[in-house]
C-alpha atoms as a PDB file:
ATOM      1  CA  MET A   1     -15.687 -80.183 132.779  1.00  0.00           C
ATOM      2  CA  ILE A   2     -14.402 -83.098 131.235  1.00  0.00           C
ATOM      3  CA  GLU A   3     -14.281 -83.314 127.466  1.00  0.00           C
ATOM      4  CA  ILE A   4     -15.371 -86.460 125.850  1.00  0.00           C
ATOM      5  CA  LYS A   5     -13.647 -87.260 122.593  1.00  0.00           C
ATOM      6  CA  GLU A   6     -15.569 -89.327 120.183  1.00  0.00           C
ATOM      7  CA  TRP A   7     -13.452 -91.773 118.085  1.00  0.00           C
ATOM      8  CA  THR A   8     -14.602 -94.168 115.495  1.00  0.00           C
ATOM      9  CA  TRP A   9     -13.044 -97.339 114.114  1.00  0.00           C
ATOM     10  CA  GLU A  10     -12.666 -97.715 110.486  1.00  0.00           C
ATOM     11  CA  PRO A  11     -11.312-100.403 108.080  1.00  0.00           C
ATOM     12  CA  ILE A  12      -8.165 -99.766 106.295  1.00  0.00           C
ATOM     13  CA  ARG A  13      -8.014 -99.561 102.577  1.00  0.00           C
ATOM     14  CA  LYS A  14      -5.868-102.438 101.345  1.00  0.00           C
ATOM     15  CA  ARG A  15      -3.449-100.064  99.721  1.00  0.00           C
ATOM     16  CA  ASP A  16      -2.952 -98.071 103.208  1.00  0.00           C
ATOM     17  CA  MET A  17      -2.470-101.320 105.067  1.00  0.00           C
ATOM     18  CA  ALA A  18       0.935-101.546 107.006  1.00  0.00           C
ATOM     19  CA  SER A  19       2.510-104.255 109.161  1.00  0.00           C
ATOM     20  CA  LYS A  20       5.008-103.693 111.865  1.00  0.00           C
ATOM     21  CA  THR A  21       7.256-105.985 113.536  1.00  0.00           C
ATOM     22  CA  ILE A  22       6.441-106.319 117.220  1.00  0.00           C
ATOM     23  CA  THR A  23       6.568-108.518 120.256  1.00  0.00           C
ATOM     24  CA  CYS A  24       3.152-109.660 120.970  1.00  0.00           C
ATOM     25  CA  PRO A  25       2.212-108.480 124.321  1.00  0.00           C
ATOM     26  CA  TYR A  26       0.088-111.640 124.664  1.00  0.00           C
ATOM     27  CA  CYS A  27       2.197-114.357 123.282  1.00  0.00           C
ATOM     28  CA  GLY A  28       5.560-112.993 123.568  1.00  0.00           C
ATOM     29  CA  VAL A  29       6.553-113.984 120.065  1.00  0.00           C
ATOM     30  CA  ARG A  30       8.298-111.533 117.709  1.00  0.00           C
ATOM     31  CA  VAL A  31       5.906-111.013 114.699  1.00  0.00           C
ATOM     32  CA  GLN A  32       5.025-109.201 111.773  1.00  0.00           C
ATOM     33  CA  ALA A  33       1.515-107.905 112.602  1.00  0.00           C
ATOM     34  CA  GLY A  34      -0.592-106.511 109.958  1.00  0.00           C
ATOM     35  CA  SER A  35      -2.968-103.647 110.507  1.00  0.00           C
ATOM     36  CA  THR A  36      -6.648-103.874 109.087  1.00  0.00           C
ATOM     37  CA  THR A  37      -8.397-101.195 111.508  1.00  0.00           C
ATOM     38  CA  ARG A  38      -7.509 -97.687 112.697  1.00  0.00           C
ATOM     39  CA  ILE A  39      -9.385 -95.542 115.476  1.00  0.00           C
ATOM     40  CA  VAL A  40      -9.887 -92.064 113.949  1.00  0.00           C
ATOM     41  CA  ASP A  41     -10.883 -88.884 115.799  1.00  0.00           C
ATOM     42  CA  THR A  42     -14.315 -88.163 114.553  1.00  0.00           C
ATOM     43  CA  VAL A  43     -14.081 -84.609 114.638  1.00  0.00           C
ATOM     44  CA  THR A  44     -10.597 -83.904 113.232  1.00  0.00           C
ATOM     45  CA  GLY A  45     -10.281 -87.327 111.115  1.00  0.00           C
ATOM     46  CA  ALA A  46      -6.768 -87.588 112.673  1.00  0.00           C
ATOM     47  CA  ILE A  47      -5.601 -91.241 112.829  1.00  0.00           C
ATOM     48  CA  LYS A  48      -5.079 -91.829 116.756  1.00  0.00           C
ATOM     49  CA  TYR A  49      -4.253 -95.651 116.622  1.00  0.00           C
ATOM     50  CA  GLN A  50      -3.650 -98.609 114.380  1.00  0.00           C
ATOM     51  CA  ILE A  51      -5.195-101.910 115.222  1.00  0.00           C
ATOM     52  CA  HIS A  52      -2.809-105.018 114.170  1.00  0.00           C
ATOM     53  CA  LYS A  53      -3.568-108.702 114.412  1.00  0.00           C
ATOM     54  CA  CYS A  54      -0.931-111.074 115.813  1.00  0.00           C
ATOM     55  CA  PRO A  55      -0.472-113.842 113.258  1.00  0.00           C
ATOM     56  CA  GLU A  56       0.669-116.299 116.011  1.00  0.00           C
ATOM     57  CA  CYS A  57      -2.259-115.910 118.703  1.00  0.00           C
ATOM     58  CA  PHE A  58      -4.726-113.668 116.682  1.00  0.00           C
ATOM     59  CA  MET A  59      -5.137-111.290 119.493  1.00  0.00           C
ATOM     60  CA  PRO A  60      -5.731-107.424 118.704  1.00  0.00           C
ATOM     61  CA  VAL A  61      -2.777-105.340 119.405  1.00  0.00           C
ATOM     62  CA  ILE A  62      -3.310-101.260 119.407  1.00  0.00           C
ATOM     63  CA  ILE A  63      -0.390 -99.406 118.212  1.00  0.00           C
ATOM     64  CA  GLY A  64      -0.216 -95.510 118.905  1.00  0.00           C
ATOM     65  CA  LEU A  65       1.368 -92.887 116.493  1.00  0.00           C
ATOM     66  CA  ASP A  66       4.095 -92.870 119.051  1.00  0.00           C
ATOM     67  CA  GLY A  67       4.717 -96.514 118.643  1.00  0.00           C
ATOM     68  CA  LYS A  68       3.385 -97.208 122.225  1.00  0.00           C
ATOM     69  CA  ILE A  69       1.795-100.646 122.297  1.00  0.00           C
ATOM     70  CA  ILE A  70      -1.486-101.304 123.934  1.00  0.00           C
ATOM     71  CA  PRO A  71      -2.120-103.523 126.053  1.00  0.00           C
ATOM     72  CA  GLN A  72       1.408-103.063 127.423  1.00  0.00           C
ATOM     73  CA  SER A  73       3.075-106.689 127.730  1.00  0.00           C
ATOM     74  CA  GLN A  74       2.818-108.278 131.097  1.00  0.00           C
ATOM     75  CA  LEU A  75       5.596-110.819 129.962  1.00  0.00           C
ATOM     76  CA  LEU A  76       8.534-109.496 132.120  1.00  0.00           C
ATOM     77  CA  PRO A  77      11.752-108.757 130.614  1.00  0.00           C
ATOM     78  CA  TYR A  78      14.961-110.611 131.210  1.00  0.00           C
ATOM     79  CA  GLU A  79      15.131-114.210 132.431  1.00  0.00           C
ATOM     80  CA  ASP A  80      13.574-115.795 135.255  1.00  0.00           C
ATOM     81  CA  VAL A  81      16.174-116.904 137.970  1.00  0.00           C
ATOM     82  CA  ARG A  82      15.272-120.182 139.766  1.00  0.00           C
ATOM     83  CA  PHE A  83      15.681-121.115 143.667  1.00  0.00           C
ATOM     84  CA  LEU A  84      15.633-117.349 144.880  1.00  0.00           C
ATOM     85  CA  PRO A  85      14.489-116.737 148.542  1.00  0.00           C
ATOM     86  CA  ALA A  86      10.946-115.388 148.284  1.00  0.00           C
ATOM     87  CA  ASN A  87      11.986-111.790 149.297  1.00  0.00           C
ATOM     88  CA  VAL A  88      14.919-111.783 146.915  1.00  0.00           C
ATOM     89  CA  GLU A  89      12.467-113.127 143.999  1.00  0.00           C
ATOM     90  CA  LYS A  90      10.077-110.553 144.768  1.00  0.00           C
ATOM     91  CA  LEU A  91      12.395-107.557 144.515  1.00  0.00           C
ATOM     92  CA  TYR A  92      14.032-109.262 141.164  1.00  0.00           C
ATOM     93  CA  ASN A  93      10.611-109.235 139.715  1.00  0.00           C
ATOM     94  CA  GLU A  94       9.834-105.835 140.766  1.00  0.00           C
ATOM     95  CA  CYS A  95      13.072-104.643 138.860  1.00  0.00           C
ATOM     96  CA  ARG A  96      11.667-106.361 135.845  1.00  0.00           C
ATOM     97  CA  LYS A  97       8.250-104.809 136.262  1.00  0.00           C
ATOM     98  CA  CYS A  98       9.733-101.365 136.791  1.00  0.00           C
ATOM     99  CA  PHE A  99      11.839-101.974 133.498  1.00  0.00           C
ATOM    100  CA  LEU A 100       8.689-103.076 131.608  1.00  0.00           C
ATOM    101  CA  ASN A 101       6.721 -99.904 132.575  1.00  0.00           C
ATOM    102  CA  GLU A 102       9.932 -97.602 131.598  1.00  0.00           C
ATOM    103  CA  CYS A 103      10.253 -96.683 135.293  1.00  0.00           C
ATOM    104  CA  TYR A 104      14.339 -96.624 135.037  1.00  0.00           C
ATOM    105  CA  HIS A 105      14.816 -94.743 138.107  1.00  0.00           C
ATOM    106  CA  SER A 106      12.936 -97.269 140.093  1.00  0.00           C
ATOM    107  CA  VAL A 107      14.791-100.087 138.461  1.00  0.00           C
ATOM    108  CA  ILE A 108      18.052 -98.479 139.748  1.00  0.00           C
ATOM    109  CA  MET A 109      16.702 -97.935 143.360  1.00  0.00           C
ATOM    110  CA  VAL A 110      15.248-101.440 143.795  1.00  0.00           C
ATOM    111  CA  SER A 111      18.264-103.171 142.340  1.00  0.00           C
ATOM    112  CA  ARG A 112      20.347-101.345 145.234  1.00  0.00           C
ATOM    113  CA  THR A 113      17.991-102.535 147.832  1.00  0.00           C
ATOM    114  CA  LEU A 114      18.097-105.963 146.039  1.00  0.00           C
ATOM    115  CA  LEU A 115      21.746-106.026 146.741  1.00  0.00           C
ATOM    116  CA  MET A 116      21.386-105.270 150.454  1.00  0.00           C
ATOM    117  CA  TYR A 117      18.707-108.174 150.699  1.00  0.00           C
ATOM    118  CA  ILE A 118      21.044-110.543 149.138  1.00  0.00           C
ATOM    119  CA  ALA A 119      23.821-109.582 151.631  1.00  0.00           C
ATOM    120  CA  VAL A 120      21.300-109.980 154.633  1.00  0.00           C
ATOM    121  CA  ASP A 121      20.476-113.404 153.043  1.00  0.00           C
ATOM    122  CA  LYS A 122      24.030-114.532 152.826  1.00  0.00           C
ATOM    123  CA  GLY A 123      24.526-113.604 156.487  1.00  0.00           C
ATOM    124  CA  ALA A 124      25.329-109.972 156.792  1.00  0.00           C
ATOM    125  CA  ASP A 125      23.631-108.136 159.764  1.00  0.00           C
ATOM    126  CA  ALA A 126      20.624-106.112 159.114  1.00  0.00           C
ATOM    127  CA  GLY A 127      20.632-102.137 159.568  1.00  0.00           C
ATOM    128  CA  LYS A 128      24.100-101.607 157.805  1.00  0.00           C
ATOM    129  CA  THR A 129      24.765 -99.249 155.183  1.00  0.00           C
ATOM    130  CA  PHE A 130      24.760 -99.934 151.328  1.00  0.00           C
ATOM    131  CA  ALA A 131      28.692 -99.786 151.340  1.00  0.00           C
ATOM    132  CA  GLU A 132      28.912-102.067 154.092  1.00  0.00           C
ATOM    133  CA  TYR A 133      26.518-104.664 152.426  1.00  0.00           C
ATOM    134  CA  ILE A 134      28.743-104.427 149.297  1.00  0.00           C
ATOM    135  CA  ASN A 135      31.847-104.693 151.169  1.00  0.00           C
ATOM    136  CA  TYR A 136      30.418-107.806 152.977  1.00  0.00           C
ATOM    137  CA  LEU A 137      29.537-109.554 149.614  1.00  0.00           C
ATOM    138  CA  GLU A 138      33.248-108.855 148.427  1.00  0.00           C
ATOM    139  CA  THR A 139      35.133-109.808 151.355  1.00  0.00           C
ATOM    140  CA  ASN A 140      33.122-113.122 151.966  1.00  0.00           C
ATOM    141  CA  GLY A 141      33.421-114.228 148.306  1.00  0.00           C
ATOM    142  CA  PHE A 142      29.898-113.772 147.122  1.00  0.00           C
ATOM    143  CA  ILE A 143      31.077-111.283 144.518  1.00  0.00           C
ATOM    144  CA  GLY A 144      34.258-112.634 142.599  1.00  0.00           C
ATOM    145  CA  SER A 145      36.999-110.224 141.470  1.00  0.00           C
ATOM    146  CA  GLN A 146      35.567-110.587 137.857  1.00  0.00           C
ATOM    147  CA  ASN A 147      32.282-109.148 138.962  1.00  0.00           C
ATOM    148  CA  LYS A 148      33.788-106.341 141.284  1.00  0.00           C
ATOM    149  CA  ALA A 149      33.586-103.894 138.345  1.00  0.00           C
ATOM    150  CA  TRP A 150      29.904-104.711 137.821  1.00  0.00           C
ATOM    151  CA  VAL A 151      29.015-103.936 141.530  1.00  0.00           C
ATOM    152  CA  ASP A 152      31.054-100.822 141.324  1.00  0.00           C
ATOM    153  CA  LYS A 153      29.001 -99.757 138.133  1.00  0.00           C
ATOM    154  CA  ILE A 154      25.836-100.267 140.095  1.00  0.00           C
ATOM    155  CA  ARG A 155      27.082 -98.297 143.242  1.00  0.00           C
ATOM    156  CA  LYS A 156      28.208 -95.414 140.720  1.00  0.00           C
ATOM    157  CA  ILE A 157      24.838 -95.595 138.777  1.00  0.00           C
ATOM    158  CA  GLY A 158      22.939 -95.572 141.850  1.00  0.00           C
ATOM    159  CA  ASN A 159      24.936 -92.766 143.373  1.00  0.00           C
ATOM    160  CA  LYS A 160      24.255 -90.569 140.390  1.00  0.00           C
ATOM    161  CA  TYR A 161      20.536 -90.934 140.673  1.00  0.00           C
ATOM    162  CA  THR A 162      20.164 -91.066 144.519  1.00  0.00           C
ATOM    163  CA  HIS A 163      22.451 -88.007 144.923  1.00  0.00           C
ATOM    164  CA  GLU A 164      21.975 -85.885 141.866  1.00  0.00           C
ATOM    165  CA  MET A 165      19.126 -84.872 139.844  1.00  0.00           C
ATOM    166  CA  GLY A 166      18.483 -86.346 136.646  1.00  0.00           C
ATOM    167  CA  MET A 167      16.261 -88.777 134.871  1.00  0.00           C
ATOM    168  CA  ALA A 168      17.651 -92.407 134.842  1.00  0.00           C
ATOM    169  CA  THR A 169      18.114 -93.861 131.198  1.00  0.00           C
ATOM    170  CA  GLN A 170      16.985 -97.072 130.009  1.00  0.00           C
ATOM    171  CA  GLU A 171      20.633 -97.958 129.100  1.00  0.00           C
ATOM    172  CA  ASP A 172      21.660 -97.504 132.747  1.00  0.00           C
ATOM    173  CA  ALA A 173      18.641 -99.496 133.966  1.00  0.00           C
ATOM    174  CA  ASP A 174      19.379-102.254 131.638  1.00  0.00           C
ATOM    175  CA  LYS A 175      23.051-102.489 132.713  1.00  0.00           C
ATOM    176  CA  VAL A 176      21.860-102.651 136.423  1.00  0.00           C
ATOM    177  CA  ILE A 177      19.453-105.551 135.706  1.00  0.00           C
ATOM    178  CA  VAL A 178      21.725-107.469 133.532  1.00  0.00           C
ATOM    179  CA  PHE A 179      24.387-107.503 136.359  1.00  0.00           C
ATOM    180  CA  ILE A 180      21.806-108.286 138.897  1.00  0.00           C
ATOM    181  CA  LYS A 181      20.312-111.225 136.892  1.00  0.00           C
ATOM    182  CA  GLN A 182      23.826-112.649 136.671  1.00  0.00           C
ATOM    183  CA  LEU A 183      24.746-112.256 140.335  1.00  0.00           C
ATOM    184  CA  LEU A 184      21.569-113.904 141.212  1.00  0.00           C
ATOM    185  CA  GLY A 185      22.243-116.823 138.817  1.00  0.00           C
ATOM    186  CA  ASN A 186      25.809-117.311 140.319  1.00  0.00           C
ATOM    187  CA  LEU A 187      24.620-116.993 144.088  1.00  0.00           C
ATOM    188  CA  TYR A 188      21.274-119.128 144.035  1.00  0.00           C
ATOM    189  CA  GLU A 189      20.856-121.145 140.780  1.00  0.00           C
ATOM    190  CA  MET A 190      24.083-122.364 139.821  1.00  0.00           C
ATOM    191  CA  PRO A 191      24.923-123.838 143.513  1.00  0.00           C
ATOM    192  CA  HIS A 192      21.384-125.354 143.474  1.00  0.00           C
ATOM    193  CA  LEU A 193      22.035-127.124 139.922  1.00  0.00           C
ATOM    194  CA  ALA A 194      25.753-128.362 141.315  1.00  0.00           C
ATOM    195  CA  GLU A 195      23.999-129.867 144.208  1.00  0.00           C
ATOM    196  CA  GLU A 196      21.494-131.740 141.955  1.00  0.00           C
ATOM    197  CA  GLU A 197      24.264-133.046 139.930  1.00  0.00           C
ATOM    198  CA  GLU A 198      26.091-134.504 143.025  1.00  0.00           C
ATOM    199  CA  ALA A 199      23.023-135.982 144.437  1.00  0.00           C
END
């Protein structure tokens, strides 16, 4: 049988009001959001959530006792990269969405796949191994010597979570996306901008 919990909304007394520094999930601005209302378990009296108001866009932001923000921001982390092929852009955005939703293992796996798609887009044959794709990118000059250490880092991080048990960390996922973003910029955005300058 499903237990239905009854919660009530109640105003917060002035002396109990608190503010939190958050990135608003609606407008994306870093703000000091004040709380004037909370959600309380009717039976136990336990505070479940605080409701804060963004001073920038005035939208309500619910924050749980664990610090989780509801609604979760749909503003993707990390910058957009322009001029990407559709399939490469889709996978890059998938990495960003996975990171946003704290799916760090998925970030790393999708990033590995993304490197394979990049290699094929740059002329490699489909159906090769991950190592062959990385080798193709290196030998054909798409990954410079200064980036080789980063590619190796992605390979090692990816191998760690592909072949061993263990939960991927936010730190590892961040490292992988930062490199991927830089690589995409170097391979797609910068050449396009250079062509525009010459035109």
